[in-house]
mmCIF file of C-alpha atoms in Angstrom:
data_model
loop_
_atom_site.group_PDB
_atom_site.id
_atom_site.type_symbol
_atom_site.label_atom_id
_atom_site.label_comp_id
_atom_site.label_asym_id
_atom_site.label_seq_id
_atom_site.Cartn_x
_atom_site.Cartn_y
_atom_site.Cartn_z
ATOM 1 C CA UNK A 1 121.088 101.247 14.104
ATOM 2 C CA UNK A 2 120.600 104.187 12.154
ATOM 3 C CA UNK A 3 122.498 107.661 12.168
ATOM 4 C CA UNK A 4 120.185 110.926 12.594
ATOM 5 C CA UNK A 5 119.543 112.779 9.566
ATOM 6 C CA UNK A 6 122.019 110.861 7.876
ATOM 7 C CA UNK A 7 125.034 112.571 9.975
ATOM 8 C CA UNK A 8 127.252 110.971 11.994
ATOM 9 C CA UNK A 9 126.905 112.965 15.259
ATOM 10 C CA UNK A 10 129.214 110.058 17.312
ATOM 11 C CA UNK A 11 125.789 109.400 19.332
ATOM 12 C CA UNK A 12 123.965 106.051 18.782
ATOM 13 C CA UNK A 13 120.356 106.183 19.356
ATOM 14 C CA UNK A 14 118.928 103.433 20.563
ATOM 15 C CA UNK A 15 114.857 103.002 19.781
ATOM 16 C CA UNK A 16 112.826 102.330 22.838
ATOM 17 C CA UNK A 17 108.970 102.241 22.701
ATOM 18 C CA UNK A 18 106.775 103.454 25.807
ATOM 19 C CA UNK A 19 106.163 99.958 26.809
ATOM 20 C CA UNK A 20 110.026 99.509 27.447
ATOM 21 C CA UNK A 21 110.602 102.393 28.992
ATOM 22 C CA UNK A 22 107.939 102.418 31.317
ATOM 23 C CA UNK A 23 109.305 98.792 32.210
ATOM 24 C CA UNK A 24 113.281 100.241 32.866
ATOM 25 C CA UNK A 25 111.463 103.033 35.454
ATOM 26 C CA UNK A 26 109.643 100.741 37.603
ATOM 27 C CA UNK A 27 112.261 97.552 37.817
ATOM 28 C CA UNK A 28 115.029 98.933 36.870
ATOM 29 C CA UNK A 29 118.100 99.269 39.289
ATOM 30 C CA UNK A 30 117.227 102.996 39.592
ATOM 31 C CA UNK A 31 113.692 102.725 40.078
ATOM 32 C CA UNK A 32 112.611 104.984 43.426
ATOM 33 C CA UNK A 33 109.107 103.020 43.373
ATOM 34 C CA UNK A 34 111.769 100.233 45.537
ATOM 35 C CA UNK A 35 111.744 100.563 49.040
ATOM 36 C CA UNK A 36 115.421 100.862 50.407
ATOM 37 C CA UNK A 37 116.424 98.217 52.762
ATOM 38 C CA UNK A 38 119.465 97.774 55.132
ATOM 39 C CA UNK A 39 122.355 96.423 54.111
ATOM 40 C CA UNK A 40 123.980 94.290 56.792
ATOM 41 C CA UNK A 41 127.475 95.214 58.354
ATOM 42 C CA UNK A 42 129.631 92.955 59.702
ATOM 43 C CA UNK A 43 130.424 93.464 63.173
ATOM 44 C CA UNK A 44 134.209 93.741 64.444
ATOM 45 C CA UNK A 45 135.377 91.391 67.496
ATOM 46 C CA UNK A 46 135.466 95.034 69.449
ATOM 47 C CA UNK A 47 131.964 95.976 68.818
ATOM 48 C CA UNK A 48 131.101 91.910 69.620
ATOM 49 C CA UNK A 49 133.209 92.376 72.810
ATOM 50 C CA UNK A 50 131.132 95.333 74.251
ATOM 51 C CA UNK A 51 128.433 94.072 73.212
ATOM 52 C CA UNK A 52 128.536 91.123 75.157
ATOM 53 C CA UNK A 53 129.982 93.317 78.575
ATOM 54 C CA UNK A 54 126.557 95.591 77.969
ATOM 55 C CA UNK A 55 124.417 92.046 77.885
ATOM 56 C CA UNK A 56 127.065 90.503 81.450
ATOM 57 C CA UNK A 57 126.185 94.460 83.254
ATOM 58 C CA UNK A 58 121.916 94.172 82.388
ATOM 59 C CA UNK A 59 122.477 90.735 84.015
ATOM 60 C CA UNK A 60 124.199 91.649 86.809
ATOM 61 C CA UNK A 61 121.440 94.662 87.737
ATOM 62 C CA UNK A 62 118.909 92.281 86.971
ATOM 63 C CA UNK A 63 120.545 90.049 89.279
ATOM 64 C CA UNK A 64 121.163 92.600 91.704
ATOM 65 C CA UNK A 65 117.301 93.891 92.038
ATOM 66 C CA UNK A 66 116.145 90.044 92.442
ATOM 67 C CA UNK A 67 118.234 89.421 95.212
ATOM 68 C CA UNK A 68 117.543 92.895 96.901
ATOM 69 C CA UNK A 69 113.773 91.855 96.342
ATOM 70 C CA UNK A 70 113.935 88.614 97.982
ATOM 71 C CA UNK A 71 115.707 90.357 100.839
ATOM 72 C CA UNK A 72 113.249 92.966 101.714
ATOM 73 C CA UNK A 73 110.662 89.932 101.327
ATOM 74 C CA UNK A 74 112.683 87.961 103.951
ATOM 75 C CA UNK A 75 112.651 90.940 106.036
ATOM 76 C CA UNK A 76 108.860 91.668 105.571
ATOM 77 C CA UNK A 77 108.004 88.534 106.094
ATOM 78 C CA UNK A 78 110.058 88.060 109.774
ATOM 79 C CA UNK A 79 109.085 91.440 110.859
ATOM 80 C CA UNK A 80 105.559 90.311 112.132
ATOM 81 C CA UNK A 81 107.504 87.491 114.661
ATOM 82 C CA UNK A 82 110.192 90.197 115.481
ATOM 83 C CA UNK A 83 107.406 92.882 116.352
ATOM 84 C CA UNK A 84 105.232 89.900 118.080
ATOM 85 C CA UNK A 85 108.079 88.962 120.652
ATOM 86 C CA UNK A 86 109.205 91.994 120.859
ATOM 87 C CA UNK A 87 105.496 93.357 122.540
ATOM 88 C CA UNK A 88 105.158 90.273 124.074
ATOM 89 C CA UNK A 89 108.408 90.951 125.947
ATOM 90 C CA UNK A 90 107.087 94.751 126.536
ATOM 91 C CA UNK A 91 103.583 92.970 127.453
ATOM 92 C CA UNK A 92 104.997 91.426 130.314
ATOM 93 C CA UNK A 93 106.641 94.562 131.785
ATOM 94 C CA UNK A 94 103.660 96.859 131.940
ATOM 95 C CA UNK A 95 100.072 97.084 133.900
ATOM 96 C CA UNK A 96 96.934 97.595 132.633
ATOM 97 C CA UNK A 97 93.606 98.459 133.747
ATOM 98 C CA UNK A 98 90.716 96.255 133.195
ATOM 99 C CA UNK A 99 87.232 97.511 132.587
ATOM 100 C CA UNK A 100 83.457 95.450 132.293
ATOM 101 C CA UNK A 101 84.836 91.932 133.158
ATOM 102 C CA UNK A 102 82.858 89.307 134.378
ATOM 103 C CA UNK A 103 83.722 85.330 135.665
ATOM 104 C CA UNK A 104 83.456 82.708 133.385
ATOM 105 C CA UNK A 105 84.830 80.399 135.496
ATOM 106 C CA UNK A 106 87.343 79.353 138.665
ATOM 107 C CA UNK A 107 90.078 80.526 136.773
ATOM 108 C CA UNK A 108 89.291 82.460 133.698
ATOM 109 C CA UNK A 109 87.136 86.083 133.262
ATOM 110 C CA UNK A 110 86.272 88.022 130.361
ATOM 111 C CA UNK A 111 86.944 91.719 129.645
ATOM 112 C CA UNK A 112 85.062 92.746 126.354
ATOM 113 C CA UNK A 113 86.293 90.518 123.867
ATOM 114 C CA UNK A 114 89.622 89.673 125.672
ATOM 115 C CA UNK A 115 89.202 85.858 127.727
ATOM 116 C CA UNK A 116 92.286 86.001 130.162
ATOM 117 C CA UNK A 117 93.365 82.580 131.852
ATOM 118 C CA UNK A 118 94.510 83.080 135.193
ATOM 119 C CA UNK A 119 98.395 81.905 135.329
ATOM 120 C CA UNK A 120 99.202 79.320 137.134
ATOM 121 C CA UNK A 121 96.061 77.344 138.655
ATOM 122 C CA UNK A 122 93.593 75.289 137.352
ATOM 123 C CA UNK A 123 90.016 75.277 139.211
ATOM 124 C CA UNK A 124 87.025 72.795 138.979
ATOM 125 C CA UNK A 125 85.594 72.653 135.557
ATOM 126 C CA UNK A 126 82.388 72.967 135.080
ATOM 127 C CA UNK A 127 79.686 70.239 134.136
ATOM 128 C CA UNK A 128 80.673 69.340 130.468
ATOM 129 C CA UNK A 129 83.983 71.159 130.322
ATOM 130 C CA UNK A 130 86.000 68.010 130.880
ATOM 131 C CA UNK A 131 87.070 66.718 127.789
ATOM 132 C CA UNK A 132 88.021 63.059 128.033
ATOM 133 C CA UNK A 133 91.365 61.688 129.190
ATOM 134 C CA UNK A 134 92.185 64.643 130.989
ATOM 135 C CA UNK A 135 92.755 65.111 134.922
ATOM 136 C CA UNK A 136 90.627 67.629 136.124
ATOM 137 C CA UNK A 137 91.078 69.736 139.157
ATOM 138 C CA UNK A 138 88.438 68.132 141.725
ATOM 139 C CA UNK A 139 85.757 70.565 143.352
ATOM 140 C CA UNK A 140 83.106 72.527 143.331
ATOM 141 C CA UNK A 141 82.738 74.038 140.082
ATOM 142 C CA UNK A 142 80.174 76.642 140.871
ATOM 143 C CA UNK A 143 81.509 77.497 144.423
ATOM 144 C CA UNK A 144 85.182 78.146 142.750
ATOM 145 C CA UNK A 145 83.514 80.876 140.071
ATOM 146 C CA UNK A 146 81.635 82.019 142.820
ATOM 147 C CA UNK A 147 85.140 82.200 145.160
ATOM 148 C CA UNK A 148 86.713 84.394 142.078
ATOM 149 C CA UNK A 149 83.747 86.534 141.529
ATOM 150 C CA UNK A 150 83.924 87.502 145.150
ATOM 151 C CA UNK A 151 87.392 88.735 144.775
ATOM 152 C CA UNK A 152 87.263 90.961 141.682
ATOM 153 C CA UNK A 153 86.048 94.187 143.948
ATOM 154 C CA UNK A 154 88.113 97.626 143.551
ATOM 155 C CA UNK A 155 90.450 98.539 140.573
ATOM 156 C CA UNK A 156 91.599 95.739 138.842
ATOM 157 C CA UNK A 157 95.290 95.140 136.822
ATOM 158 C CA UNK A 158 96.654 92.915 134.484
ATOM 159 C CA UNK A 159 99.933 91.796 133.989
ATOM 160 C CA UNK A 160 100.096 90.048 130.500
ATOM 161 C CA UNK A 161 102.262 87.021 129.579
ATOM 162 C CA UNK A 162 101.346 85.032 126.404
ATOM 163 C CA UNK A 163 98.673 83.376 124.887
ATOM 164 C CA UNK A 164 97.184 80.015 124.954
ATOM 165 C CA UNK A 165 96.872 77.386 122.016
ATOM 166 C CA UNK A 166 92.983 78.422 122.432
ATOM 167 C CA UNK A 167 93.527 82.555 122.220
ATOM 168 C CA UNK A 168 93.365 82.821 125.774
ATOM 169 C CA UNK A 169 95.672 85.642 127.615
ATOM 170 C CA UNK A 170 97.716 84.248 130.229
ATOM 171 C CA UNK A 171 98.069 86.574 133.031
ATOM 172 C CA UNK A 172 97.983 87.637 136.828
ATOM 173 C CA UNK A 173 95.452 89.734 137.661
ATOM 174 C CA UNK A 174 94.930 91.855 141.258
ATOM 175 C CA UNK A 175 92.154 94.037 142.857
ATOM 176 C CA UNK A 176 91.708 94.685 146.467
ATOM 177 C CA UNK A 177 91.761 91.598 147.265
ATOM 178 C CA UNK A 178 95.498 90.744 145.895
ATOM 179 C CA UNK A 179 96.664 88.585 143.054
ATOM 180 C CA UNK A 180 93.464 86.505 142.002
ATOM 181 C CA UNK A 181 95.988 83.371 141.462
ATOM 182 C CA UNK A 182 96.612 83.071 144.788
ATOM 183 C CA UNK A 183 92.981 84.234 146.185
ATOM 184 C CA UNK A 184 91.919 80.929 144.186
ATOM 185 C CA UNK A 185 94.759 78.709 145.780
ATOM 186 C CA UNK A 186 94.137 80.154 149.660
ATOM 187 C CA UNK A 187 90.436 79.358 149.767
ATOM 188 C CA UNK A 188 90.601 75.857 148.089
ATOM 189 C CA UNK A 189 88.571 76.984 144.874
ATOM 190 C CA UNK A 190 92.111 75.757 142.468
ATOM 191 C CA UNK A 191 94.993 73.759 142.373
ATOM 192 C CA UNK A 192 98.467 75.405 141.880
ATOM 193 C CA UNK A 193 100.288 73.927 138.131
ATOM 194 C CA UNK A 194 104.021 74.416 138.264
ATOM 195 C CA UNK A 195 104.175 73.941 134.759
ATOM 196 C CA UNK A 196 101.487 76.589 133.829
ATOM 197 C CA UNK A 197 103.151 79.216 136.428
ATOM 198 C CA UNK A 198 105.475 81.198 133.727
ATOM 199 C CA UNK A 199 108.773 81.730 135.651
ATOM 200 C CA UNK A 200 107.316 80.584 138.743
ATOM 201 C CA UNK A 201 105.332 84.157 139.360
ATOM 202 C CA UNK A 202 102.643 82.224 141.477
ATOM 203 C CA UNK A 203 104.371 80.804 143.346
ATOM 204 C CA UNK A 204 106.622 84.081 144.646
ATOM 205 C CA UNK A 205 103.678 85.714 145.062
ATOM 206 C CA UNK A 206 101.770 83.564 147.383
ATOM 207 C CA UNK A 207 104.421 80.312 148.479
ATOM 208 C CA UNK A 208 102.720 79.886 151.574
ATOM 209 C CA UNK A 209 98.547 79.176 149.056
ATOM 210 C CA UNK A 210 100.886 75.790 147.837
ATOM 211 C CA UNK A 211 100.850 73.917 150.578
#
């Protein structure tokens, strides 16, 4: 070390070359050509506490919003049957008009796309219509379609029930010539099922056709 100009100023000057000093600017503890970084605090049991009741309440609404998903599901999903029984209860209390039907056999007609199954009977199939193993109604298959295209004359009304395993609408149907069920069962053309005749309508309308 060496004093400046030979005077001794109290300072001590300490020789650095570029090369040094370019060194202590870019490393040194000073240097802004660092990035900063964070410096981790620790966290108090407090701040861990509410932590942990923020994470318990996002579960809970998360919770919350499944469950109130699955319910409106449930309830989306049901609301098809509900609505289904609850026409096919309304179905059964009103009359309709029927337009453009025509006979497709003793007891079943067509209207437009609708097939409608007469309730209660069963009439003569006809040939090839008898599946195997099954008791048919004996008769006349052609006379019987015949028998229930005579009687569909004036305004005719439906009364709807249900359907069939096949899509067919069980119903009573009437014109001027009464209740088509029993026109069937009076003149022979079909035999009366109890266990097709929905709350034994056929049978109240026309007791005395049974016999």
């Amino acid at each position: 070390m060496e004093a400046d100009d030979g005077e001794d100023s109290g300072i001590v000057r300490i020789p650095i070359n570029n090369r040094l000093a370019s060194f202590l600017i870019d490393t040194g503890p000073m240097s802004f050509k660092k990035p900063f970084r964070a410096v981790p605090i620790k966290l108090g049991a407090r701040y861990r506490a509410e932590r942990r009741r923020k994470q318990v309440r996002s579960w809970l609404v998360a919770m919350t919003v499944l469950a109130s998903s699955a319910v409106v599901g449930v309830a989306i999903g049901i609301a098809p049957t509900l609505l289904s029984a609850s026409t096919g209860n309304a179905a059964a209390n009103t009359t309709d008009t029927l337009y453009g039907c025509r006979v497709t056999d003793g007891d079943t007609i067509r209207c437009g796309k609708e097939r409608i199954r007469l309730m209660g009977i069963d009439a003569p199939e006809l040939p090839g219509h008898c599946r195997q193993g099954r008791a048919c109604a004996p008769g006349d298959p052609y006379r019987s379609t015949e028998s229930l295209r005579a009687a569909m004359q004036g305004r005719m009304t439906i009364q709807r029930y249900k359907q069939d395993r096949y899509g067919r609408t069980i119903a009573t149907i009437a014109g001027n010539k009464g209740d088509l069920s029993c026109w069937q069962l009076k003149h022979r053309q079909a035999i009366y099922k109890p266990k097709w005749d929905e709350g034994g309508i056929v049978a109240s309308l026309c007791p005395a056709a049974l016999d």
